[in-house]
CSV table of N, CA and C in Angstrom, one decimal:
chain,number,residue,atom,x,y,z
A,13,MET,N,7.4,-5.3,-34.9
A,13,MET,CA,6.6,-6.1,-33.9
A,13,MET,C,5.7,-5.1,-33.1
A,14,ASN,N,4.5,-5.3,-32.9
A,14,ASN,CA,3.6,-4.5,-32.2
A,14,ASN,C,3.6,-4.9,-30.7
A,15,LEU,N,4.2,-4.0,-29.9
A,15,LEU,CA,4.4,-4.4,-28.5
A,15,LEU,C,3.1,-4.3,-27.7
A,16,THR,N,2.1,-3.5,-28.2
A,16,THR,CA,0.8,-3.4,-27.5
A,16,THR,C,0.0,-4.6,-27.6
A,17,SER,N,0.3,-5.6,-28.5
A,17,SER,CA,-0.4,-6.8,-28.6
A,17,SER,C,0.1,-7.9,-27.8
A,18,ARG,N,1.2,-7.7,-27.0
A,18,ARG,CA,1.7,-8.7,-26.2
A,18,ARG,C,0.7,-9.2,-25.1
A,19,ARG,N,0.7,-10.4,-25.0
A,19,ARG,CA,-0.2,-11.0,-23.9
A,19,ARG,C,0.5,-11.0,-22.6
A,20,PRO,N,-0.3,-10.7,-21.5
A,20,PRO,CA,0.2,-10.7,-20.2
A,20,PRO,C,0.7,-12.2,-19.9
A,21,SER,N,1.6,-12.3,-19.0
A,21,SER,CA,2.1,-13.6,-18.7
A,21,SER,C,1.0,-14.4,-17.9
A,22,PRO,N,0.9,-15.7,-18.1
A,22,PRO,CA,-0.1,-16.5,-17.3
A,22,PRO,C,0.1,-16.3,-15.8
A,23,PHE,N,1.4,-16.2,-15.3
A,23,PHE,CA,1.6,-16.0,-13.9
A,23,PHE,C,1.0,-14.7,-13.4
A,24,LEU,N,1.3,-13.6,-14.2
A,24,LEU,CA,0.7,-12.3,-13.8
A,24,LEU,C,-0.8,-12.4,-13.7
A,25,GLU,N,-1.4,-13.0,-14.7
A,25,GLU,CA,-2.9,-13.1,-14.7
A,25,GLU,C,-3.3,-14.0,-13.5
A,26,SER,N,-2.6,-14.9,-13.1
A,26,SER,CA,-3.0,-15.8,-12.0
A,26,SER,C,-3.0,-15.0,-10.7
A,27,LEU,N,-2.3,-13.8,-10.7
A,27,LEU,CA,-2.2,-13.0,-9.4
A,27,LEU,C,-3.5,-12.1,-9.3
A,28,ARG,N,-4.2,-11.9,-10.3
A,28,ARG,CA,-5.4,-11.1,-10.2
A,28,ARG,C,-6.4,-11.6,-9.2
A,29,PRO,N,-6.8,-12.8,-9.2
A,29,PRO,CA,-7.8,-13.3,-8.2
A,29,PRO,C,-7.1,-13.3,-6.8
A,30,VAL,N,-5.8,-13.5,-6.7
A,30,VAL,CA,-5.1,-13.4,-5.5
A,30,VAL,C,-5.2,-12.0,-4.9
A,31,GLY,N,-5.0,-11.0,-5.8
A,31,GLY,CA,-5.1,-9.6,-5.4
A,31,GLY,C,-6.5,-9.3,-4.9
A,32,ARG,N,-7.5,-9.8,-5.6
A,32,ARG,CA,-8.9,-9.5,-5.2
A,32,ARG,C,-9.1,-10.0,-3.8
A,33,TRP,N,-8.7,-11.3,-3.6
A,33,TRP,CA,-8.8,-11.9,-2.2
A,33,TRP,C,-8.1,-11.1,-1.2
A,34,ALA,N,-6.8,-10.7,-1.5
A,34,ALA,CA,-6.0,-10.0,-0.5
A,34,ALA,C,-6.6,-8.7,-0.2
A,35,ALA,N,-7.2,-8.0,-1.2
A,35,ALA,CA,-7.8,-6.7,-1.0
A,35,ALA,C,-9.0,-6.9,-0.1
A,36,ALA,N,-9.8,-8.0,-0.3
A,36,ALA,CA,-11.0,-8.2,0.5
A,36,ALA,C,-10.6,-8.5,2.0
A,37,CYS,N,-9.5,-9.2,2.2
A,37,CYS,CA,-9.0,-9.5,3.5
A,37,CYS,C,-8.6,-8.2,4.2
A,38,ALA,N,-7.8,-7.4,3.5
A,38,ALA,CA,-7.3,-6.1,4.1
A,38,ALA,C,-8.4,-5.2,4.4
A,39,ALA,N,-9.4,-5.1,3.5
A,39,ALA,CA,-10.5,-4.2,3.6
A,39,ALA,C,-11.3,-4.4,4.9
A,40,ARG,N,-11.3,-5.7,5.4
A,40,ARG,CA,-12.1,-6.0,6.6
A,40,ARG,C,-11.4,-5.4,7.8
A,41,ALA,N,-10.1,-5.1,7.7
A,41,ALA,CA,-9.4,-4.4,8.8
A,41,ALA,C,-9.3,-2.9,8.7
A,42,LEU,N,-9.6,-2.4,7.6
A,42,LEU,CA,-9.4,-0.9,7.4
A,42,LEU,C,-10.2,-0.1,8.4
A,43,PRO,N,-11.4,-0.4,8.8
A,43,PRO,CA,-12.0,0.4,9.8
A,43,PRO,C,-11.2,0.6,11.1
A,44,LEU,N,-10.4,-0.4,11.4
A,44,LEU,CA,-9.6,-0.2,12.6
A,44,LEU,C,-8.5,0.8,12.4
A,45,TYR,N,-8.0,1.0,11.2
A,45,TYR,CA,-7.1,2.1,10.9
A,45,TYR,C,-7.8,3.4,10.9
A,46,GLN,N,-8.9,3.5,10.1
A,46,GLN,CA,-9.6,4.7,10.0
A,46,GLN,C,-10.2,5.3,11.3
A,47,ALA,N,-10.5,4.4,12.2
A,47,ALA,CA,-11.0,4.8,13.5
A,47,ALA,C,-9.9,5.7,14.3
A,48,HIS,N,-8.7,5.3,14.1
A,48,HIS,CA,-7.6,6.1,14.8
A,48,HIS,C,-7.0,7.2,13.9
A,49,PHE,N,-7.1,7.1,12.6
A,49,PHE,CA,-6.5,8.0,11.7
A,49,PHE,C,-7.5,8.4,10.6
A,50,PRO,N,-8.6,9.0,10.9
A,50,PRO,CA,-9.6,9.2,9.9
A,50,PRO,C,-9.3,10.1,8.7
A,51,ARG,N,-8.2,10.8,8.8
A,51,ARG,CA,-7.8,11.7,7.7
A,51,ARG,C,-6.6,11.1,6.9
A,52,ASP,N,-6.2,9.9,7.2
A,52,ASP,CA,-5.1,9.3,6.5
A,52,ASP,C,-5.6,8.1,5.7
A,53,PHE,N,-5.6,8.4,4.4
A,53,PHE,CA,-6.2,7.4,3.5
A,53,PHE,C,-5.2,6.5,2.8
A,54,ARG,N,-3.9,6.5,3.2
A,54,ARG,CA,-2.9,5.7,2.6
A,54,ARG,C,-3.3,4.2,2.5
A,55,PRO,N,-3.7,3.6,3.7
A,55,PRO,CA,-4.1,2.2,3.6
A,55,PRO,C,-5.3,1.9,2.7
A,56,ARG,N,-6.3,2.8,2.7
A,56,ARG,CA,-7.4,2.7,1.9
A,56,ARG,C,-7.0,2.8,0.4
A,57,ALA,N,-6.1,3.7,0.1
A,57,ALA,CA,-5.7,3.8,-1.3
A,57,ALA,C,-4.9,2.6,-1.8
A,58,ALA,N,-4.2,2.0,-0.9
A,58,ALA,CA,-3.5,0.7,-1.2
A,58,ALA,C,-4.4,-0.4,-1.6
A,59,VAL,N,-5.5,-0.5,-0.8
A,59,VAL,CA,-6.5,-1.5,-1.0
A,59,VAL,C,-7.2,-1.2,-2.4
A,60,ALA,N,-7.5,0.0,-2.6
A,60,ALA,CA,-8.1,0.4,-3.9
A,60,ALA,C,-7.2,0.1,-5.1
A,61,GLY,N,-5.9,0.3,-4.9
A,61,GLY,CA,-4.9,-0.1,-5.9
A,61,GLY,C,-4.9,-1.6,-6.1
A,62,ALA,N,-4.9,-2.3,-5.1
A,62,ALA,CA,-5.0,-3.8,-5.2
A,62,ALA,C,-6.2,-4.2,-6.0
A,63,ARG,N,-7.3,-3.6,-5.7
A,63,ARG,CA,-8.6,-4.0,-6.4
A,63,ARG,C,-8.5,-3.6,-7.9
A,64,GLU,N,-7.9,-2.4,-8.1
A,64,GLU,CA,-7.7,-2.0,-9.5
A,64,GLU,C,-6.9,-3.0,-10.3
A,65,PHE,N,-5.8,-3.4,-9.7
A,65,PHE,CA,-4.9,-4.4,-10.3
A,65,PHE,C,-5.7,-5.7,-10.6
A,66,ALA,N,-6.4,-6.2,-9.6
A,66,ALA,CA,-7.2,-7.4,-9.7
A,66,ALA,C,-8.2,-7.3,-10.8
A,67,ASN,N,-8.7,-6.1,-11.1
A,67,ASN,CA,-9.7,-6.0,-12.1
A,67,ASN,C,-9.1,-5.5,-13.4
A,68,ARG,N,-8.0,-6.1,-13.8
A,68,ARG,CA,-7.3,-5.9,-15.0
A,68,ARG,C,-6.5,-4.7,-15.1
A,69,GLY,N,-6.2,-4.0,-14.0
A,69,GLY,CA,-5.3,-2.9,-14.0
A,69,GLY,C,-3.9,-3.2,-14.2
A,70,GLU,N,-3.1,-2.2,-14.5
A,70,GLU,CA,-1.7,-2.5,-14.7
A,70,GLU,C,-0.9,-2.6,-13.4
A,71,ARG,N,0.2,-3.3,-13.5
A,71,ARG,CA,1.2,-3.3,-12.4
A,71,ARG,C,2.2,-2.2,-12.6
A,72,THR,N,2.0,-1.1,-11.9
A,72,THR,CA,2.7,0.1,-12.2
A,72,THR,C,3.5,0.6,-11.0
A,73,GLY,N,4.3,1.6,-11.2
A,73,GLY,CA,5.0,2.3,-10.1
A,73,GLY,C,4.0,2.9,-9.2
A,74,LYS,N,2.9,3.4,-9.7
A,74,LYS,CA,1.8,4.0,-8.8
A,74,LYS,C,1.3,2.9,-7.8
A,75,LEU,N,1.1,1.7,-8.2
A,75,LEU,CA,0.7,0.7,-7.3
A,75,LEU,C,1.7,0.4,-6.3
A,76,ARG,N,3.0,0.3,-6.7
A,76,ARG,CA,4.1,0.1,-5.7
A,76,ARG,C,4.1,1.3,-4.7
A,77,ALA,N,3.9,2.5,-5.2
A,77,ALA,CA,4.0,3.7,-4.3
A,77,ALA,C,2.8,3.6,-3.3
A,78,LEU,N,1.6,3.1,-3.7
A,78,LEU,CA,0.5,3.0,-2.8
A,78,LEU,C,0.8,2.0,-1.7
A,79,ALA,N,1.5,0.9,-2.1
A,79,ALA,CA,1.9,-0.1,-1.1
A,79,ALA,C,2.9,0.5,-0.1
A,80,TRP,N,3.9,1.2,-0.6
A,80,TRP,CA,4.8,1.8,0.3
A,80,TRP,C,4.2,2.9,1.2
A,81,GLY,N,3.2,3.6,0.6
A,81,GLY,CA,2.5,4.6,1.5
A,81,GLY,C,1.8,3.9,2.6
A,82,ALA,N,1.1,2.8,2.4
A,82,ALA,CA,0.5,2.0,3.5
A,82,ALA,C,1.5,1.5,4.5
A,83,HIS,N,2.6,1.1,3.9
A,83,HIS,CA,3.7,0.6,4.8
A,83,HIS,C,4.2,1.7,5.8
A,84,ALA,N,4.3,2.9,5.2
A,84,ALA,CA,4.7,4.1,6.0
A,84,ALA,C,3.6,4.4,7.1
A,85,ALA,N,2.3,4.2,6.7
A,85,ALA,CA,1.2,4.5,7.6
A,85,ALA,C,1.3,3.5,8.8
A,86,ALA,N,1.7,2.2,8.4
A,86,ALA,CA,1.8,1.2,9.5
A,86,ALA,C,2.9,1.6,10.5
A,87,ARG,N,4.0,2.1,9.9
A,87,ARG,CA,5.2,2.5,10.8
A,87,ARG,C,4.8,3.7,11.7
A,88,ASP,N,4.0,4.6,11.1
A,88,ASP,CA,3.6,5.8,11.8
A,88,ASP,C,2.5,5.6,12.9
A,89,ALA,N,1.8,4.5,12.7
A,89,ALA,CA,0.7,4.3,13.6
A,89,ALA,C,1.1,3.9,15.0
A,90,ASP,N,0.5,4.6,16.0
A,90,ASP,CA,0.9,4.3,17.4
A,90,ASP,C,-0.2,3.3,18.1
A,91,ASP,N,-1.0,2.7,17.3
A,91,ASP,CA,-1.9,1.7,17.7
A,91,ASP,C,-1.7,0.4,17.1
A,92,ALA,N,-1.6,-0.7,17.8
A,92,ALA,CA,-1.2,-2.0,17.3
A,92,ALA,C,-2.2,-2.5,16.2
A,93,ALA,N,-3.5,-2.3,16.5
A,93,ALA,CA,-4.5,-2.8,15.5
A,93,ALA,C,-4.4,-2.0,14.2
A,94,ALA,N,-4.3,-0.7,14.4
A,94,ALA,CA,-4.2,0.2,13.2
A,94,ALA,C,-3.0,-0.1,12.4
A,95,SER,N,-1.8,-0.4,13.1
A,95,SER,CA,-0.6,-0.7,12.4
A,95,SER,C,-0.8,-2.0,11.6
A,96,ALA,N,-1.3,-3.0,12.2
A,96,ALA,CA,-1.5,-4.3,11.5
A,96,ALA,C,-2.5,-4.1,10.3
A,97,ALA,N,-3.5,-3.3,10.5
A,97,ALA,CA,-4.5,-3.1,9.4
A,97,ALA,C,-3.7,-2.4,8.2
A,98,ALA,N,-2.9,-1.4,8.5
A,98,ALA,CA,-2.1,-0.8,7.4
A,98,ALA,C,-1.2,-1.7,6.7
A,99,ARG,N,-0.6,-2.6,7.5
A,99,ARG,CA,0.3,-3.6,6.9
A,99,ARG,C,-0.5,-4.6,6.0
A,100,ALA,N,-1.7,-4.9,6.4
A,100,ALA,CA,-2.5,-5.8,5.5
A,100,ALA,C,-2.8,-5.1,4.2
A,101,ALA,N,-3.0,-3.8,4.3
A,101,ALA,CA,-3.3,-3.0,3.1
A,101,ALA,C,-2.0,-2.9,2.2
A,102,CYS,N,-0.9,-2.7,2.8
A,102,CYS,CA,0.4,-2.6,2.1
A,102,CYS,C,0.6,-3.9,1.3
A,103,LEU,N,0.4,-5.0,2.0
A,103,LEU,CA,0.7,-6.3,1.5
A,103,LEU,C,-0.3,-6.8,0.4
A,104,ALA,N,-1.5,-6.3,0.5
A,104,ALA,CA,-2.5,-6.5,-0.5
A,104,ALA,C,-2.1,-5.9,-1.8
A,105,ALA,N,-1.6,-4.7,-1.7
A,105,ALA,CA,-1.2,-4.0,-3.0
A,105,ALA,C,0.1,-4.7,-3.5
A,106,ALA,N,0.9,-5.2,-2.6
A,106,ALA,CA,2.2,-5.8,-3.0
A,106,ALA,C,2.0,-7.2,-3.7
A,107,VAL,N,0.8,-7.8,-3.6
A,107,VAL,CA,0.6,-9.1,-4.2
A,107,VAL,C,0.9,-9.0,-5.7
A,108,ALA,N,0.6,-7.9,-6.3
A,108,ALA,CA,0.9,-7.8,-7.7
A,108,ALA,C,2.3,-8.0,-8.1
A,109,TYR,N,3.2,-7.9,-7.1
A,109,TYR,CA,4.7,-8.0,-7.3
A,109,TYR,C,5.2,-9.3,-6.9
A,110,THR,N,4.3,-10.3,-6.6
A,110,THR,CA,4.8,-11.6,-6.2
A,110,THR,C,5.5,-12.2,-7.4
A,111,HIS,N,6.6,-12.9,-7.1
A,111,HIS,CA,7.5,-13.5,-8.2
A,111,HIS,C,7.1,-14.9,-8.4
A,112,PRO,N,7.3,-15.4,-9.6
A,112,PRO,CA,6.9,-16.8,-9.9
A,112,PRO,C,8.0,-17.8,-9.3
A,113,LEU,N,8.5,-17.5,-8.2
A,113,LEU,CA,9.5,-18.4,-7.5
A,113,LEU,C,8.8,-19.2,-6.5
A,114,ALA,N,9.1,-20.5,-6.4
A,114,ALA,CA,8.4,-21.4,-5.4
A,114,ALA,C,9.2,-21.3,-4.1
A,115,THR,N,9.0,-20.2,-3.4
A,115,THR,CA,9.8,-20.1,-2.1
A,115,THR,C,8.8,-19.7,-1.0
A,116,ALA,N,9.3,-19.9,0.2
A,116,ALA,CA,8.5,-19.5,1.4
A,116,ALA,C,8.2,-18.0,1.4
A,117,HIS,N,9.2,-17.3,1.0
A,117,HIS,CA,9.1,-15.8,0.9
A,117,HIS,C,7.9,-15.4,0.0
A,118,GLN,N,7.8,-16.0,-1.1
A,118,GLN,CA,6.7,-15.7,-2.0
A,118,GLN,C,5.3,-16.1,-1.4
A,119,THR,N,5.3,-17.2,-0.7
A,119,THR,CA,4.1,-17.7,-0.1
A,119,THR,C,3.7,-16.7,1.0
A,120,ARG,N,4.6,-16.1,1.7
A,120,ARG,CA,4.3,-15.1,2.7
A,120,ARG,C,3.7,-13.9,2.0
A,121,HIS,N,4.1,-13.5,0.8
A,121,HIS,CA,3.5,-12.3,0.1
A,121,HIS,C,2.0,-12.6,-0.1
A,122,VAL,N,1.7,-13.9,-0.5
A,122,VAL,CA,0.4,-14.2,-0.8
A,122,VAL,C,-0.5,-14.3,0.4
A,123,LEU,N,0.0,-14.8,1.5
A,123,LEU,CA,-0.8,-15.0,2.7
A,123,LEU,C,-0.8,-13.8,3.7
A,124,ALA,N,0.2,-13.0,3.6
A,124,ALA,CA,0.3,-11.9,4.6
A,124,ALA,C,-0.8,-10.9,4.8
A,125,PRO,N,-1.5,-10.6,3.7
A,125,PRO,CA,-2.6,-9.7,3.9
A,125,PRO,C,-3.7,-10.3,4.8
A,126,ALA,N,-4.0,-11.5,4.6
A,126,ALA,CA,-5.0,-12.2,5.5
A,126,ALA,C,-4.5,-12.3,6.9
A,127,ALA,N,-3.2,-12.6,7.1
A,127,ALA,CA,-2.6,-12.8,8.4
A,127,ALA,C,-2.6,-11.5,9.2
A,128,TYR,N,-2.2,-10.4,8.5
A,128,TYR,CA,-2.2,-9.1,9.2
A,128,TYR,C,-3.6,-8.6,9.5
A,129,ALA,N,-4.6,-8.9,8.6
A,129,ALA,CA,-5.9,-8.5,8.8
A,129,ALA,C,-6.5,-9.2,10.1
A,130,ALA,N,-6.2,-10.5,10.2
A,130,ALA,CA,-6.6,-11.2,11.4
A,130,ALA,C,-5.9,-10.7,12.6
A,131,LEU,N,-4.6,-10.3,12.5
A,131,LEU,CA,-3.9,-9.8,13.7
A,131,LEU,C,-4.6,-8.4,14.1
A,132,ALA,N,-4.9,-7.6,13.1
A,132,ALA,CA,-5.5,-6.3,13.4
A,132,ALA,C,-6.8,-6.5,14.1
A,133,ARG,N,-7.6,-7.4,13.6
A,133,ARG,CA,-8.9,-7.5,14.2
A,133,ARG,C,-8.8,-8.1,15.6
A,134,GLU,N,-7.8,-9.0,15.8
A,134,GLU,CA,-7.6,-9.6,17.1
A,134,GLU,C,-7.1,-8.5,18.1
A,135,ARG,N,-6.2,-7.7,17.7
A,135,ARG,CA,-5.7,-6.6,18.5
A,135,ARG,C,-6.7,-5.5,18.8
A,136,GLY,N,-7.6,-5.4,17.8
A,136,GLY,CA,-8.7,-4.4,18.0
A,136,GLY,C,-9.7,-4.9,19.0
A,137,ARG,N,-9.6,-6.1,19.4
A,137,ARG,CA,-10.5,-6.7,20.5
A,137,ARG,C,-9.7,-7.1,21.7
A,138,GLN,N,-8.7,-6.3,22.0
A,138,GLN,CA,-7.8,-6.5,23.2
A,138,GLN,C,-7.1,-7.9,23.2
A,139,GLY,N,-6.8,-8.4,22.0
A,139,GLY,CA,-6.0,-9.6,21.9
A,139,GLY,C,-6.8,-10.9,22.0
A,140,ASP,N,-8.1,-10.8,21.8
A,140,ASP,CA,-9.0,-12.0,21.8
A,140,ASP,C,-8.7,-12.9,20.7
A,141,SER,N,-8.0,-14.0,20.9
A,141,SER,CA,-7.5,-14.9,19.8
A,141,SER,C,-8.7,-15.5,19.1
A,142,ARG,N,-9.9,-15.6,19.7
A,142,ARG,CA,-11.0,-16.1,18.9
A,142,ARG,C,-11.4,-15.2,17.8
A,143,VAL,N,-11.2,-13.9,17.9
A,143,VAL,CA,-11.5,-13.0,16.8
A,143,VAL,C,-10.5,-13.2,15.7
A,144,GLY,N,-9.3,-13.4,16.0
A,144,GLY,CA,-8.3,-13.7,14.9
A,144,GLY,C,-8.5,-15.0,14.3
A,145,ASP,N,-8.9,-16.0,15.1
A,145,ASP,CA,-9.2,-17.3,14.5
A,145,ASP,C,-10.3,-17.3,13.6
A,146,ARG,N,-11.4,-16.5,13.9
A,146,ARG,CA,-12.5,-16.4,13.0
A,146,ARG,C,-12.1,-15.7,11.7
A,147,GLU,N,-11.3,-14.7,11.8
A,147,GLU,CA,-10.8,-14.0,10.6
A,147,GLU,C,-10.0,-14.9,9.7
A,148,VAL,N,-9.2,-15.8,10.3
A,148,VAL,CA,-8.4,-16.7,9.5
A,148,VAL,C,-9.3,-17.7,8.8
A,149,ARG,N,-10.3,-18.2,9.6
A,149,ARG,CA,-11.2,-19.1,8.9
A,149,ARG,C,-12.0,-18.5,7.8
A,150,TRP,N,-12.4,-17.2,8.0
A,150,TRP,CA,-13.1,-16.5,6.9
A,150,TRP,C,-12.2,-16.4,5.7
A,151,ALA,N,-10.9,-16.0,5.9
A,151,ALA,CA,-9.9,-15.9,4.8
A,151,ALA,C,-9.7,-17.2,4.0
A,152,ILE,N,-9.6,-18.3,4.8
A,152,ILE,CA,-9.5,-19.6,4.2
A,152,ILE,C,-10.7,-20.0,3.3
A,153,ALA,N,-11.9,-19.7,3.9
A,153,ALA,CA,-13.1,-20.0,3.2
A,153,ALA,C,-13.3,-19.2,1.9
A,154,LYS,N,-12.8,-18.0,1.9
A,154,LYS,CA,-12.9,-17.1,0.8
A,154,LYS,C,-11.8,-17.2,-0.2
A,155,ALA,N,-10.7,-17.9,0.1
A,155,ALA,CA,-9.6,-18.0,-0.8
A,155,ALA,C,-9.9,-18.7,-2.1
A,156,PRO,N,-9.7,-18.0,-3.2
A,156,PRO,CA,-10.0,-18.7,-4.5
A,156,PRO,C,-8.9,-19.7,-4.8
A,157,PRO,N,-9.2,-20.6,-5.8
A,157,PRO,CA,-8.3,-21.6,-6.2
A,157,PRO,C,-6.9,-21.1,-6.5
A,158,ALA,N,-6.8,-19.9,-7.0
A,158,ALA,CA,-5.5,-19.3,-7.3
A,158,ALA,C,-4.6,-19.1,-6.1
A,159,VAL,N,-5.2,-18.8,-5.0
A,159,VAL,CA,-4.4,-18.7,-3.7
A,159,VAL,C,-3.9,-20.0,-3.3
A,160,ARG,N,-4.8,-21.0,-3.4
A,160,ARG,CA,-4.4,-22.4,-3.0
A,160,ARG,C,-3.3,-22.9,-3.9
A,161,ALA,N,-3.4,-22.6,-5.2
A,161,ALA,CA,-2.4,-23.1,-6.2
A,161,ALA,C,-1.0,-22.4,-5.9
A,162,LEU,N,-1.0,-21.1,-5.6
A,162,LEU,CA,0.3,-20.5,-5.3
A,162,LEU,C,0.9,-21.0,-4.0
A,163,VAL,N,0.1,-21.3,-3.0
A,163,VAL,CA,0.6,-21.8,-1.7
A,163,VAL,C,1.1,-23.2,-1.9
A,164,ARG,N,0.4,-24.0,-2.7
A,164,ARG,CA,0.9,-25.4,-3.0
A,164,ARG,C,2.2,-25.4,-3.7
A,165,ARG,N,2.5,-24.5,-4.5
A,165,ARG,CA,3.8,-24.4,-5.2
A,165,ARG,C,4.9,-24.4,-4.2
């Protein structure tokens, strides 16, 4: 049997547009991280990894390491907006590891990049909830059908 001819699972393929959307959400918050930590590219690398996965890249240990790197950056950040932006990046890369289980936990994996990006932008504006609300509306408007399908499950 030729293992290289195996087709990717339909569920894994359904995560690619979700990953693209998650990366777009997280990328909107990245400037808040880079403004405080201009030499730390861990969150940016995680978003790049999420984009690579979304564009037919492999779900590898490298992608998982990029996600954990952004998670560490979030923990290390002493600024609330920067920390939330790094968490958005971490969770965007982690979308590739969403399981095909219909649970609230898996739904959180799908929606968390948008939620943390909104939180980052709100905190970047001294807690102005209107900024966060606008970001949530943007994320909803840009969500592809694959995001809506996973959330409905």
